[in-house]
């Protein structure tokens, strides 16, 4: 029997099973696993150079037998906070079938996090979600720290290398609503009053036990369980993952208030005094979020009142301001904790379930959302059969590294901020002054804290070639592992208009940026066109994009992809690729592969590691 005939038979069998399960045939398909016979068949079809037509889904054929996960779902998400909402909406965007449950009755009305970092805004931009955030938020342009009226630190966000060169202060209810609306727009719904009680990972699927709003027990089987249940995560507990770290002894006061004072709105402030620390951040509508840590602990043991907050502020900056119109006020203790791993088998965790820290750095919600944007495309690609299951390991490698850095940075910032005795405060002021000076000359280091300098390394899907520069080399903007830097290109078709890279990045797809360099020769032109054609079998997952340092597309008529012009070579300079280069931008906006100059062989090998269906031969 010919390979093509056997493949046809297998497809018919899957179609019959799909009808039996009442699942639309178009959502089903073939998924290659292990030494599957089908994989070998597909190999022989490809070798015979016959056009292979297939789609992807949840049905697997192993040694000729149809296996199924017995689930109409791809994933179950526990928790509808920012992490769960970002994950659910991205998985839906990829066309996956997800359920998202939360034990709460309804969304929180507490303001909690107040900052969206530039990197989160870039990721929102890729999903066309930054406009509603910008419409609601308050831009913060600088942060200054004072000790007894003398300035010890100042940072201006205008220098940030992002179109979002500011912090966007917005109560957490804002981003949560934006993500919730997006989830609903994409056909999802949140199941409130639904609690995860327990789960068992069977190796090929997970059985989760939920309590429904009616108090009934429901068991569901899913390929993946995604734990976004916050600091008390039931999934982390179920995995027996240690939450390494400790609680700080300091007592924190928080209040959302109006302030009558001389300082301009739109800037962040920290005031140090012998009595303690007062941090003030602008909020939309002319309001402020304030945090107070006092040198002498004065635990109230109850919800604070405006008088309590006013008295604490007076002890730190006496006679400087009048507080009024209180909103959310709270007294709390902080922890710094993290897990070592974000995955075990078919169970994943992210957000506060994996890392918590003090609010000084404003990174908790941002890191959770970015965990989700890192994980979603990997789950989608594996579920669709485009990538090997090993891709999922990179979520743990990449994000546990980031979590460690974030918790470490916040711990350092907290310890530095809470030195109030004579010796401690002297060294605190020296360190703040040192950083103020250091960041003036090494702004990229400061950008680490704003999450635009995250660098995934090592990672199985990050590979640099042809240069040794690292992110810390001030002259190099883009290497594999960092987020793609925005830049302006011109469209090559029709009227030539400027287009920003971030306006064309798609969270569903890789974008292979082939930067041609100055006057590429005939052999280079041919190799570029051949590479684009070779990626055709994964066109649903990758868009080849050619950037030409010229006014026309002449010589690239055979290029199968998008072409942009960069006649002044500005984009070439941003990417340090005046002599040409390759930059594979992942669906999460990070550069997965880079080579300067163009190195097709290395790119081919890298892409074959990501896409199981790509054969050899692009660069031979
Ligand atoms: C005072 C304060 C200030 C902060 N400031 C900032 C800031 O400026 N910037 C910043 O980035 N971050 C900040 N944070 C942190 C930020 O609020 C958190 O990092 C963020 O809420 C974490 O989101 P999450 O989705 O991971 O978890 P959560 O928001 O905690 O959501 C978890 C959800 O899971 C649900 N859940 C739990 N258990 C179960 C179960 N068994 N079954 C079903 N559902 C369950 C919960 O009901 C909850 O809705 C601040 C936090 C606080 C408290």
XYZ file of C-alpha atoms and ligand atoms in Angstrom:
673
model
C 0.000 0.000 0.000
C 1.426 3.440 -0.888
C 2.179 5.966 1.842
C -0.383 8.339 0.354
C -3.056 5.615 0.438
C -2.329 4.783 4.099
C -2.436 8.467 5.015
C -5.837 8.770 3.349
C -7.097 5.763 5.329
C -5.857 7.259 8.596
C -7.549 10.587 7.831
C -10.863 8.828 7.147
C -10.619 6.995 10.484
C -10.077 10.280 12.321
C -12.990 11.868 10.492
C -15.249 9.009 11.572
C -14.116 9.395 15.200
C -14.691 13.159 15.016
C -18.275 12.595 13.879
C -18.785 10.088 16.699
C -17.689 12.780 19.206
C -19.709 15.492 17.438
C -16.540 17.523 17.004
C -16.266 19.605 13.812
C -13.932 17.748 11.440
C -11.971 20.908 10.716
C -10.965 21.126 14.387
C -9.562 17.594 14.269
C -6.542 16.279 12.524
C -3.287 14.559 13.042
C -0.804 15.012 15.819
C 2.589 13.382 15.584
C 4.037 11.848 18.716
C 7.019 9.640 19.475
C 7.680 7.064 16.779
C 4.210 7.390 15.367
C 3.636 5.455 12.227
C 1.985 8.467 10.715
C 5.118 10.523 11.221
C 7.017 7.957 9.187
C 4.270 8.007 6.598
C 4.411 11.769 6.381
C 8.170 11.452 5.976
C 7.748 9.126 3.018
C 5.110 11.375 1.485
C 7.510 14.300 1.744
C 10.397 12.267 0.368
C 8.221 11.364 -2.609
C 7.822 15.133 -3.014
C 4.047 14.840 -3.017
C 2.086 17.805 -1.684
C 1.063 16.891 1.871
C -2.161 18.320 3.207
C -2.964 18.030 6.908
C -4.379 19.951 9.806
C -3.726 19.641 13.522
C -5.799 18.740 16.529
C -6.115 16.556 19.576
C -6.268 13.143 17.954
C -3.045 11.174 18.004
C -2.227 8.102 15.951
C 0.218 5.862 17.733
C 1.371 2.691 16.033
C -1.716 2.673 13.866
C -4.200 2.985 16.748
C -6.330 6.067 17.242
C -5.763 7.517 20.730
C -7.540 10.494 22.209
C -7.333 12.621 25.317
C -11.095 12.114 25.676
C -11.456 15.842 26.236
C -13.059 18.541 24.157
C -10.688 20.940 25.920
C -7.070 21.906 25.410
C -6.541 23.427 28.846
C -8.171 24.259 32.172
C -7.070 27.534 33.778
C -7.420 28.052 37.514
C -7.799 31.713 38.474
C -9.192 34.728 36.587
C -6.718 37.312 37.886
C -4.462 39.094 35.370
C -2.272 35.997 34.809
C -5.184 33.637 34.099
C -6.997 36.204 31.945
C -3.893 36.886 29.819
C -3.334 33.152 29.357
C -6.957 32.327 28.551
C -7.350 35.148 26.034
C -4.105 34.254 24.256
C -5.008 30.550 24.048
C -8.430 31.475 22.643
C -6.733 33.757 20.133
C -4.761 30.705 18.977
C -8.060 28.857 18.493
C -7.648 26.526 21.475
C -10.533 25.408 23.641
C -10.131 26.498 27.256
C -12.122 26.716 30.456
C -11.209 29.348 33.037
C -12.616 29.046 36.556
C -12.344 31.222 39.658
C -13.562 30.555 43.177
C -14.471 34.231 43.692
C -18.036 35.437 43.092
C -16.957 38.180 40.678
C -13.924 40.211 39.570
C -12.048 42.026 42.338
C -12.890 45.690 42.863
C -9.588 46.354 44.715
C -7.065 48.555 42.915
C -4.063 46.317 43.954
C -1.334 46.758 41.286
C -1.062 50.266 39.873
C 1.659 50.082 37.200
C 1.783 48.745 33.652
C 5.448 48.526 32.649
C 6.676 49.522 29.142
C 7.186 45.841 28.243
C 3.621 44.908 29.222
C 2.375 47.812 27.095
C 4.406 46.551 24.122
C 2.859 43.113 24.540
C -0.596 44.723 24.821
C 0.223 46.642 21.621
C 0.877 43.365 19.753
C -2.655 42.328 20.772
C -4.201 45.728 19.934
C -4.936 46.216 23.644
C -2.684 49.158 24.511
C -5.142 51.862 23.346
C -7.778 51.174 26.043
C -5.048 51.040 28.704
C -3.594 54.362 27.529
C -7.063 55.922 27.489
C -7.579 55.027 31.144
C -4.105 55.248 32.655
C -1.933 58.068 33.958
C 1.521 58.465 32.403
C 4.369 58.673 34.912
C 7.417 60.508 33.596
C 9.994 60.302 36.378
C 10.780 58.904 39.787
C 12.676 60.870 42.466
C 13.791 59.946 45.968
C 14.471 62.490 48.728
C 16.043 62.253 52.157
C 15.036 65.072 54.501
C 14.294 67.256 51.458
C 17.571 66.511 49.646
C 17.354 64.633 46.354
C 19.268 61.316 46.366
C 17.908 59.638 43.212
C 16.189 60.632 39.987
C 15.305 58.692 36.849
C 13.557 60.063 33.757
C 11.545 57.488 31.819
C 11.729 59.543 28.579
C 15.025 57.727 27.859
C 13.383 54.291 27.780
C 13.966 52.642 24.371
C 10.316 51.927 23.702
C 7.440 53.861 22.224
C 6.096 53.523 25.795
C 8.783 55.656 27.398
C 6.818 56.139 30.613
C 5.122 53.998 33.247
C 1.373 53.750 32.893
C -0.319 53.940 36.259
C -3.700 52.279 36.207
C -5.477 50.333 38.957
C -5.314 46.560 38.418
C -9.068 46.535 37.759
C -8.239 48.361 34.473
C -5.933 45.757 32.825
C -8.129 42.976 34.232
C -11.199 44.467 32.515
C -9.295 44.926 29.243
C -8.196 41.265 29.319
C -11.657 40.080 30.399
C -13.331 41.991 27.547
C -10.807 40.485 25.134
C -11.499 36.991 26.459
C -15.243 37.490 25.933
C -14.673 38.975 22.466
C -12.746 35.816 21.584
C -15.660 33.627 22.685
C -14.506 32.739 26.207
C -16.323 33.010 29.504
C -15.237 32.967 33.127
C -16.853 30.426 35.419
C -17.092 32.245 38.745
C -17.801 30.481 42.070
C -16.026 27.415 40.716
C -13.200 26.045 42.852
C -10.375 23.656 42.042
C -10.309 21.083 44.841
C -7.668 18.627 43.619
C -6.045 17.148 40.534
C -4.143 14.079 39.352
C -1.651 14.077 36.472
C -1.941 10.725 34.680
C 0.978 11.386 32.345
C -1.086 11.808 29.174
C -3.784 14.027 30.727
C -4.832 15.618 34.004
C -8.040 14.917 35.927
C -9.204 17.990 37.846
C -11.929 18.000 40.485
C -13.958 21.202 40.722
C -16.765 22.353 42.988
C -19.438 24.062 40.900
C -21.476 27.134 41.969
C -24.263 24.719 42.956
C -21.872 22.930 45.313
C -21.604 19.820 43.138
C -18.363 18.002 42.402
C -17.289 17.878 38.752
C -14.390 15.875 37.324
C -12.853 16.878 34.016
C -10.007 15.458 31.976
C -7.744 17.950 30.237
C -4.410 17.754 28.442
C -3.014 20.653 30.507
C -3.834 22.212 33.882
C -2.659 25.827 34.180
C -2.392 27.188 37.716
C -2.904 30.963 37.928
C -4.503 30.921 41.372
C -2.361 33.603 43.010
C -0.143 33.522 46.093
C -2.131 30.710 47.757
C -2.192 28.688 44.537
C -3.941 25.335 44.982
C -2.014 24.013 41.977
C 1.356 24.882 43.521
C 0.253 23.130 46.723
C -0.952 20.125 44.703
C 2.450 19.883 43.038
C 4.183 20.072 46.441
C 6.381 22.865 45.098
C 8.245 24.689 47.838
C 7.573 28.455 47.872
C 11.115 29.445 48.781
C 11.533 32.709 50.699
C 10.210 34.473 53.759
C 7.966 37.168 55.136
C 9.413 40.628 55.880
C 8.832 41.866 59.401
C 7.827 45.420 58.335
C 4.284 46.620 58.494
C 2.937 48.336 55.348
C 0.157 50.880 55.023
C -1.476 51.525 51.658
C -4.043 54.163 50.695
C -5.614 55.540 47.509
C -6.240 59.231 48.225
C -6.378 62.819 46.959
C -3.363 64.901 48.041
C -3.196 68.659 48.337
C 0.522 69.554 48.026
C 3.074 71.405 45.883
C 4.486 68.454 43.918
C 3.354 68.004 40.287
C 1.139 65.042 39.390
C 2.498 62.613 36.754
C 5.698 61.776 38.689
C 6.599 59.201 41.354
C 8.214 60.155 44.679
C 9.853 58.471 47.642
C 10.500 60.411 50.858
C 12.920 58.965 53.395
C 13.080 60.206 56.980
C 14.117 58.843 60.370
C 10.468 57.919 60.929
C 10.191 55.806 57.790
C 9.459 55.794 54.063
C 6.556 57.358 52.174
C 6.203 56.427 48.487
C 3.687 58.327 46.357
C 2.533 57.347 42.859
C 0.082 59.243 40.651
C -3.177 57.537 39.718
C -5.750 58.488 37.075
C -8.146 61.317 37.918
C -5.508 63.330 39.812
C -5.451 60.773 42.639
C -2.504 59.051 44.322
C -1.490 55.616 45.654
C 0.664 55.926 48.764
C 2.714 53.311 50.612
C 4.145 53.837 54.090
C 6.720 51.726 55.929
C 7.509 53.081 59.371
C 10.813 52.639 61.186
C 8.940 51.895 64.390
C 6.334 49.238 63.725
C 2.827 50.456 64.640
C 0.633 47.574 63.573
C -3.018 48.595 63.713
C -4.420 45.108 63.444
C -7.498 46.499 61.639
C -8.357 48.269 58.400
C -6.691 51.712 58.502
C -8.706 54.951 58.617
C -7.743 58.224 56.911
C -6.593 59.620 60.299
C -4.149 56.691 60.719
C -2.659 57.309 57.284
C -2.508 61.095 57.784
C -0.701 60.673 61.124
C 1.853 58.296 59.566
C 2.464 60.708 56.664
C 2.910 63.607 59.126
C 5.597 61.660 60.964
C 7.599 61.352 57.708
C 6.964 64.669 55.870
C 5.387 66.943 58.493
C 3.217 69.820 57.262
C 3.755 69.098 53.568
C 0.400 67.751 52.463
C -3.264 67.211 53.238
C -4.890 63.858 52.421
C -8.581 63.468 51.645
C -11.188 61.385 49.806
C -9.843 57.917 50.748
C -10.493 54.882 48.549
C -8.978 51.451 49.206
C -6.821 51.419 52.362
C -5.044 48.420 53.765
C -2.421 47.250 56.234
C -0.346 44.272 55.144
C 2.902 42.320 55.352
C 5.022 41.424 52.315
C 6.788 38.227 51.378
C 9.479 37.414 48.903
C 9.011 33.891 47.609
C 9.392 31.901 44.426
C 9.245 28.361 43.149
C 12.220 26.729 41.457
C 10.179 25.238 38.621
C 7.065 26.378 36.789
C 6.123 23.009 35.336
C 5.714 19.394 36.321
C 4.382 17.036 33.655
C 1.160 18.454 32.248
C 0.725 21.013 35.016
C 2.055 24.592 34.808
C 2.003 27.559 37.161
C 2.550 31.287 36.593
C 1.960 34.701 38.143
C 1.718 35.062 41.925
C 1.437 31.276 42.136
C 5.130 31.188 41.167
C 6.580 34.447 42.519
C 5.611 37.116 45.043
C 7.533 40.117 46.346
C 7.155 43.565 47.878
C 5.452 46.274 45.777
C 8.492 48.620 45.491
C 9.363 47.477 41.981
C 5.743 47.317 40.738
C 6.464 44.098 38.867
C 4.078 41.440 40.257
C 1.134 41.769 37.882
C 3.421 42.628 34.967
C 5.525 39.504 35.477
C 2.401 37.327 35.736
C 0.959 38.688 32.485
C 4.302 38.154 30.754
C 4.532 34.579 32.103
C 1.256 33.947 30.286
C 2.317 35.512 27.001
C 5.440 33.306 27.113
C 3.448 30.116 27.743
C 0.376 30.546 25.516
C 2.025 30.228 22.096
C 4.088 27.247 23.247
C 1.009 25.330 24.390
C -0.810 26.297 21.189
C 2.032 25.188 18.904
C 2.387 21.857 20.714
C -1.382 21.226 20.774
C -1.596 21.987 17.062
C 1.219 19.534 16.393
C 3.463 22.194 14.866
C 6.190 21.906 17.525
C 7.608 19.113 19.680
C 6.435 18.783 23.286
C 9.952 19.736 24.429
C 9.086 23.349 23.505
C 7.062 23.463 26.736
C 10.216 22.938 28.823
C 11.425 26.351 27.699
C 8.575 28.034 29.607
C 10.070 26.744 32.836
C 13.657 27.624 31.861
C 12.861 31.109 30.616
C 10.291 32.274 33.117
C 11.776 30.739 36.279
C 14.941 32.679 35.412
C 12.923 35.909 35.111
C 11.017 35.149 38.329
C 14.299 34.690 40.186
C 15.593 38.038 38.901
C 12.362 39.885 39.731
C 12.137 38.523 43.273
C 15.870 39.195 43.795
C 15.604 42.778 42.508
C 12.528 43.477 44.637
C 14.214 41.995 47.712
C 17.230 44.235 47.142
C 15.002 47.304 46.608
C 13.003 46.509 49.725
C 16.047 45.983 51.936
C 17.583 49.180 50.591
C 14.406 51.183 51.152
C 13.782 49.990 54.686
C 17.069 51.058 56.328
C 16.137 53.638 58.931
C 18.840 53.498 61.628
C 21.764 55.940 61.404
C 24.297 53.568 59.797
C 21.741 51.870 57.558
C 20.273 55.132 56.289
C 23.747 56.528 55.522
C 24.640 53.548 53.353
C 21.112 53.601 51.842
C 21.594 57.217 50.718
C 25.053 56.461 49.319
C 23.688 53.525 47.320
C 20.741 55.558 45.966
C 23.152 58.329 44.917
C 25.464 55.774 43.317
C 22.578 54.292 41.308
C 21.371 57.750 40.304
C 24.807 58.461 38.818
C 25.311 54.925 37.455
C 21.975 54.840 35.623
C 22.696 58.185 33.979
C 25.557 56.490 32.128
C 24.177 52.936 32.027
C 20.521 53.460 31.354
C 20.155 49.949 29.917
C 20.749 48.545 33.397
C 17.896 50.699 34.701
C 15.677 49.391 31.897
C 16.039 45.883 33.387
C 13.634 46.986 36.086
C 11.136 48.169 33.473
C 11.266 44.719 31.836
C 12.404 45.913 28.396
C 15.829 44.286 28.977
C 14.759 40.777 29.905
C 17.132 38.325 28.251
C 16.172 34.658 27.952
C 19.395 32.746 28.151
C 20.082 29.889 28.223
C 17.032 28.513 26.455
C 16.580 25.766 23.875
C 14.744 28.241 21.625
C 17.285 31.052 21.856
C 20.356 30.996 19.635
C 22.884 33.685 18.717
C 25.183 33.309 15.730
C 27.968 35.199 14.105
C 28.656 37.624 16.922
C 29.505 37.499 20.578
C 27.882 40.749 21.638
C 25.680 40.551 24.663
C 22.926 42.815 25.779
C 25.360 44.557 28.090
C 27.397 45.776 25.145
C 26.019 49.314 24.880
C 26.413 49.447 21.099
C 24.244 46.397 20.378
C 20.488 46.681 20.654
C 19.266 43.295 19.495
C 20.561 39.791 20.183
C 18.667 36.522 20.508
C 16.933 36.290 23.871
C 15.926 39.952 24.154
C 12.635 41.453 23.065
C 12.458 42.744 19.491
C 13.252 46.444 19.413
C 10.688 48.556 17.584
C 11.720 50.314 14.390
C 10.162 52.020 11.401
C 9.927 50.504 7.927
C 8.235 51.519 4.695
C 5.671 49.371 2.953
C 6.929 48.109 -0.405
C 3.533 47.761 -2.032
C 1.233 50.625 -3.066
C 1.830 54.005 -1.461
C 4.962 53.868 0.667
C 3.900 54.676 4.241
C 5.917 54.295 7.454
C 5.034 51.180 9.459
C 6.203 50.373 12.991
C 7.433 46.811 13.521
C 5.242 46.413 16.621
C 2.170 47.226 14.524
C 2.799 44.173 12.351
C 4.049 41.705 14.984
C 1.428 39.009 15.467
C 1.098 37.111 18.784
C 0.045 34.029 16.795
C 3.099 33.799 14.544
C 6.858 33.946 14.259
C 8.185 36.728 12.072
C 11.414 35.855 10.304
C 13.125 39.198 9.666
C 15.633 38.847 6.852
C 17.615 42.069 6.757
C 19.294 42.062 3.379
C 22.095 44.537 4.065
C 23.698 46.931 1.627
C 23.468 45.685 -1.992
C 23.169 41.907 -1.492
C 24.833 39.889 -4.262
C 23.061 37.415 -6.545
C 23.898 34.369 -4.376
C 22.525 36.088 -1.251
C 19.339 37.084 -3.080
C 18.800 33.501 -4.214
C 19.466 32.104 -0.730
C 16.963 34.556 0.792
C 14.219 33.597 -1.662
C 14.957 29.895 -1.171
C 14.716 30.212 2.614
C 11.317 31.940 2.404
C 9.958 29.255 0.067
C 11.296 26.480 2.324
C 9.203 27.784 5.248
C 5.964 27.449 3.243
C 4.728 24.324 5.130
C 4.604 26.423 8.321
C 3.107 29.559 6.775
C 0.294 29.497 9.378
C 2.974 29.878 12.044
C 5.676 31.999 10.412
C 5.791 35.038 8.136
C 9.040 35.600 6.203
C 9.732 39.333 6.137
C 12.388 40.910 3.969
C 13.883 44.317 4.767
C 15.655 45.947 1.822
C 18.043 48.879 1.959
C 16.663 50.272 -1.280
C 13.723 52.094 -2.861
C 12.467 49.058 -4.803
C 11.986 45.302 -4.465
C 13.914 44.629 -7.672
C 15.728 41.297 -7.667
C 13.344 39.786 -5.076
C 10.342 39.026 -7.299
C 10.493 35.364 -6.194
C 10.396 36.205 -2.461
C 7.424 34.443 -0.825
C 6.634 36.750 2.083
C 6.250 40.377 3.102
C 8.746 42.979 1.897
C 9.534 46.303 3.569
C 11.897 49.055 2.480
C 14.524 50.745 4.601
C 16.283 53.081 2.135
C 18.021 55.156 4.835
C 19.082 51.883 6.565
C 17.700 53.119 9.899
C 16.175 49.728 10.696
C 19.415 48.056 9.600
C 21.268 50.208 12.157
C 18.808 49.511 14.988
C 19.382 45.789 14.404
C 23.126 46.256 13.834
C 22.728 44.495 10.481
C 24.265 46.859 7.935
C 25.927 43.805 6.368
C 22.738 41.768 6.610
C 21.275 39.627 9.349
C 18.565 37.185 10.367
C 16.239 37.793 13.318
C 13.545 35.274 14.149
C 10.966 37.093 16.264
C 8.831 34.705 18.303
C 5.082 35.104 18.846
C 5.830 36.624 22.276
C 7.921 39.361 20.642
C 11.319 37.998 21.772
C 14.134 37.286 19.326
C 14.637 33.523 19.206
C 17.455 33.420 16.675
C 19.856 36.062 15.453
C 22.773 36.020 13.086
C 24.883 38.851 11.768
C 25.617 38.456 8.866
C 23.065 36.092 7.272
C 23.745 32.431 8.192
C 21.096 30.306 6.510
C 22.463 26.923 7.641
C 22.211 27.856 11.318
C 18.741 29.304 10.835
C 17.560 26.166 9.044
C 18.787 23.992 11.921
C 17.121 26.268 14.466
C 13.783 26.250 12.629
C 13.850 22.470 12.268
C 14.132 22.276 16.064
C 10.959 24.336 16.426
C 8.817 23.015 13.570
C 8.542 19.250 13.320
C 7.288 19.328 9.725
C 10.233 21.178 8.182
C 12.604 19.010 6.194
C 16.244 19.746 5.384
C 17.403 21.548 2.286
C 16.758 25.276 2.683
C 20.406 26.185 2.748
C 22.037 23.453 0.653
C -1.191 46.231 47.573
C -0.674 45.629 46.343
C -0.006 46.418 45.427
C 0.506 45.879 44.274
N 1.149 46.682 43.371
C 1.598 46.163 42.198
C 2.149 46.982 41.165
O 2.234 48.193 41.288
N 2.572 46.392 40.007
C 2.446 45.056 39.802
O 2.825 44.563 38.716
N 1.904 44.247 40.759
C 1.476 44.765 41.943
N 0.876 43.968 42.876
C 0.827 42.534 42.650
C -0.377 42.115 41.826
O -1.572 42.527 42.424
C -0.324 40.610 41.691
O 0.967 40.266 41.251
C -1.363 40.088 40.697
O -2.671 40.241 41.172
C -1.121 38.604 40.459
O -2.045 38.150 39.526
P -2.421 36.612 39.457
O -3.437 36.512 38.387
O -1.185 35.808 39.358
O -3.063 36.280 40.884
P -4.367 36.886 41.552
O -4.626 38.263 41.096
O -4.205 36.658 43.012
O -5.551 35.979 40.995
C -5.696 34.632 41.396
C -7.139 34.197 41.230
O -7.218 32.791 41.478
C -8.408 32.519 42.166
N -8.260 31.240 42.890
C -7.456 30.975 43.946
N -7.613 29.697 44.341
C -8.532 29.142 43.521
C -9.131 27.836 43.438
N -8.822 26.841 44.293
N -10.043 27.608 42.469
C -10.401 28.604 41.601
N -9.872 29.849 41.658
C -8.952 30.117 42.598
C -8.585 33.720 43.074
O -9.945 33.891 43.450
C -8.078 34.872 42.209
O -9.114 35.523 41.510
C 0.349 44.496 44.038
C -0.349 43.694 44.955
C -0.864 44.247 46.093
C -1.636 43.387 47.065
